[in-house]
CSV table of C-alpha atoms in Angstrom, one decimal:
chain,number,residue,atom,x,y,z
A,15,ASN,CA,-19.0,26.2,34.5
A,16,VAL,CA,-19.7,22.6,33.9
A,17,ALA,CA,-20.5,22.8,30.4
A,18,GLY,CA,-16.9,24.5,29.7
A,19,GLU,CA,-15.4,21.8,31.7
A,20,ALA,CA,-17.0,19.3,29.8
A,21,ALA,CA,-15.8,21.0,26.4
A,22,SER,CA,-12.5,21.1,27.6
A,23,ALA,CA,-12.5,17.5,28.7
A,24,ALA,CA,-13.7,16.5,25.4
A,25,GLN,CA,-10.9,18.4,23.6
A,26,GLY,CA,-8.3,16.6,25.7
A,27,VAL,CA,-9.7,13.2,24.9
A,28,ALA,CA,-10.0,14.4,21.2
A,29,GLN,CA,-6.4,15.5,21.2
A,30,THR,CA,-5.3,12.2,23.0
A,31,ALA,CA,-7.1,10.0,20.4
A,32,LYS,CA,-5.8,12.1,17.5
A,33,SER,CA,-2.2,11.6,19.2
A,34,GLU,CA,-2.6,7.9,19.8
A,35,ALA,CA,-4.0,7.5,16.0
A,36,ALA,CA,-0.7,9.1,14.6
A,37,ASN,CA,1.3,6.9,16.8
A,38,VAL,CA,-0.5,3.7,15.4
A,39,ALA,CA,-0.2,5.0,12.0
A,40,ALA,CA,3.6,5.5,12.4
A,41,GLU,CA,3.8,2.1,14.1
A,42,ALA,CA,1.9,0.5,11.3
A,43,LYS,CA,4.2,2.1,8.6
A,44,ASN,CA,7.4,0.9,10.4
A,45,SER,CA,6.0,-2.6,10.6
A,46,ALA,CA,5.1,-2.3,6.8
A,47,GLN,CA,8.7,-1.1,5.9
A,48,ASP,CA,10.3,-3.8,8.1
A,49,LEU,CA,8.1,-6.4,6.3
A,50,LEU,CA,9.0,-5.2,2.9
A,51,HIS,CA,12.7,-5.2,3.9
A,52,GLN,CA,12.5,-8.7,5.1
A,53,ALA,CA,10.6,-9.9,1.9
A,54,LYS,CA,13.3,-8.3,-0.2
A,55,GLN,CA,16.1,-9.9,1.9
A,56,GLY,CA,14.4,-13.1,1.3
A,57,LEU,CA,13.9,-12.7,-2.2
A,58,ASN,CA,17.3,-11.6,-2.6
A,59,ASN,CA,18.8,-14.9,-0.6
A,60,GLN,CA,16.5,-17.1,-2.7
A,61,ALA,CA,17.8,-15.6,-5.9
A,62,GLY,CA,21.3,-16.1,-4.8
A,63,THR,CA,20.8,-19.8,-3.8
A,64,GLN,CA,19.1,-20.5,-7.3
A,65,GLN,CA,21.8,-18.8,-9.0
A,66,GLN,CA,24.4,-20.8,-6.9
A,67,LYS,CA,22.2,-24.0,-8.0
A,68,ALA,CA,22.2,-22.9,-11.6
A,69,ALA,CA,25.9,-22.3,-11.7
A,70,ASP,CA,26.7,-25.7,-10.0
A,71,GLY,CA,24.6,-27.4,-12.5
A,72,ILE,CA,26.4,-25.7,-15.3
A,73,ARG,CA,29.8,-26.7,-13.8
A,74,THR,CA,28.7,-30.3,-13.5
A,75,ILE,CA,27.5,-30.5,-17.1
A,76,SER,CA,30.8,-29.1,-18.2
A,77,SER,CA,32.7,-31.6,-16.4
A,78,GLN,CA,30.6,-34.3,-17.7
A,79,LEU,CA,31.2,-32.6,-21.3
A,80,GLN,CA,35.0,-32.7,-20.5
A,81,SER,CA,35.0,-36.3,-19.4
A,82,MET,CA,33.0,-37.3,-22.4
A,83,ALA,CA,35.9,-35.7,-24.5
A,84,ASP,CA,38.4,-37.7,-22.6
A,85,ALA,CA,36.4,-40.9,-22.2
A,86,PRO,CA,33.2,-41.2,-24.6
A,87,ASP,CA,31.6,-43.9,-22.7
A,88,GLN,CA,31.3,-41.8,-19.4
A,89,PRO,CA,27.8,-41.8,-18.0
A,90,GLY,CA,25.9,-38.9,-17.2
A,91,VAL,CA,23.1,-36.7,-17.8
A,92,ALA,CA,25.1,-34.8,-20.7
A,93,SER,CA,26.1,-38.2,-22.1
A,94,ASP,CA,22.6,-39.4,-22.2
A,95,LEU,CA,21.3,-36.1,-23.7
A,96,ILE,CA,24.0,-36.2,-26.4
A,97,ARG,CA,23.2,-39.7,-27.3
A,98,GLN,CA,19.6,-39.1,-27.6
A,99,ALA,CA,20.3,-36.0,-29.6
A,100,ALA,CA,22.6,-38.1,-32.0
A,101,GLN,CA,19.9,-40.9,-32.3
A,102,ARG,CA,17.1,-38.4,-33.6
């Protein structure tokens, strides 16, 4: 019967479409999770870099302050800031 065959074929097409939609949804979910993971890694790397820069800056200022204690005429950012503060 032609109607039965058509209904069966339509059911097969619907099942295939449902299966493909599930596959696409799973791939989209995996891609979103990968993107989120990459974003987190990027942010962690940037935070680490900024933390390192801040630590380097603190070490530099600390070194300048130590130099100022040893030689008051030592030029540098810390020296300039201390002189400006003393003038106010």
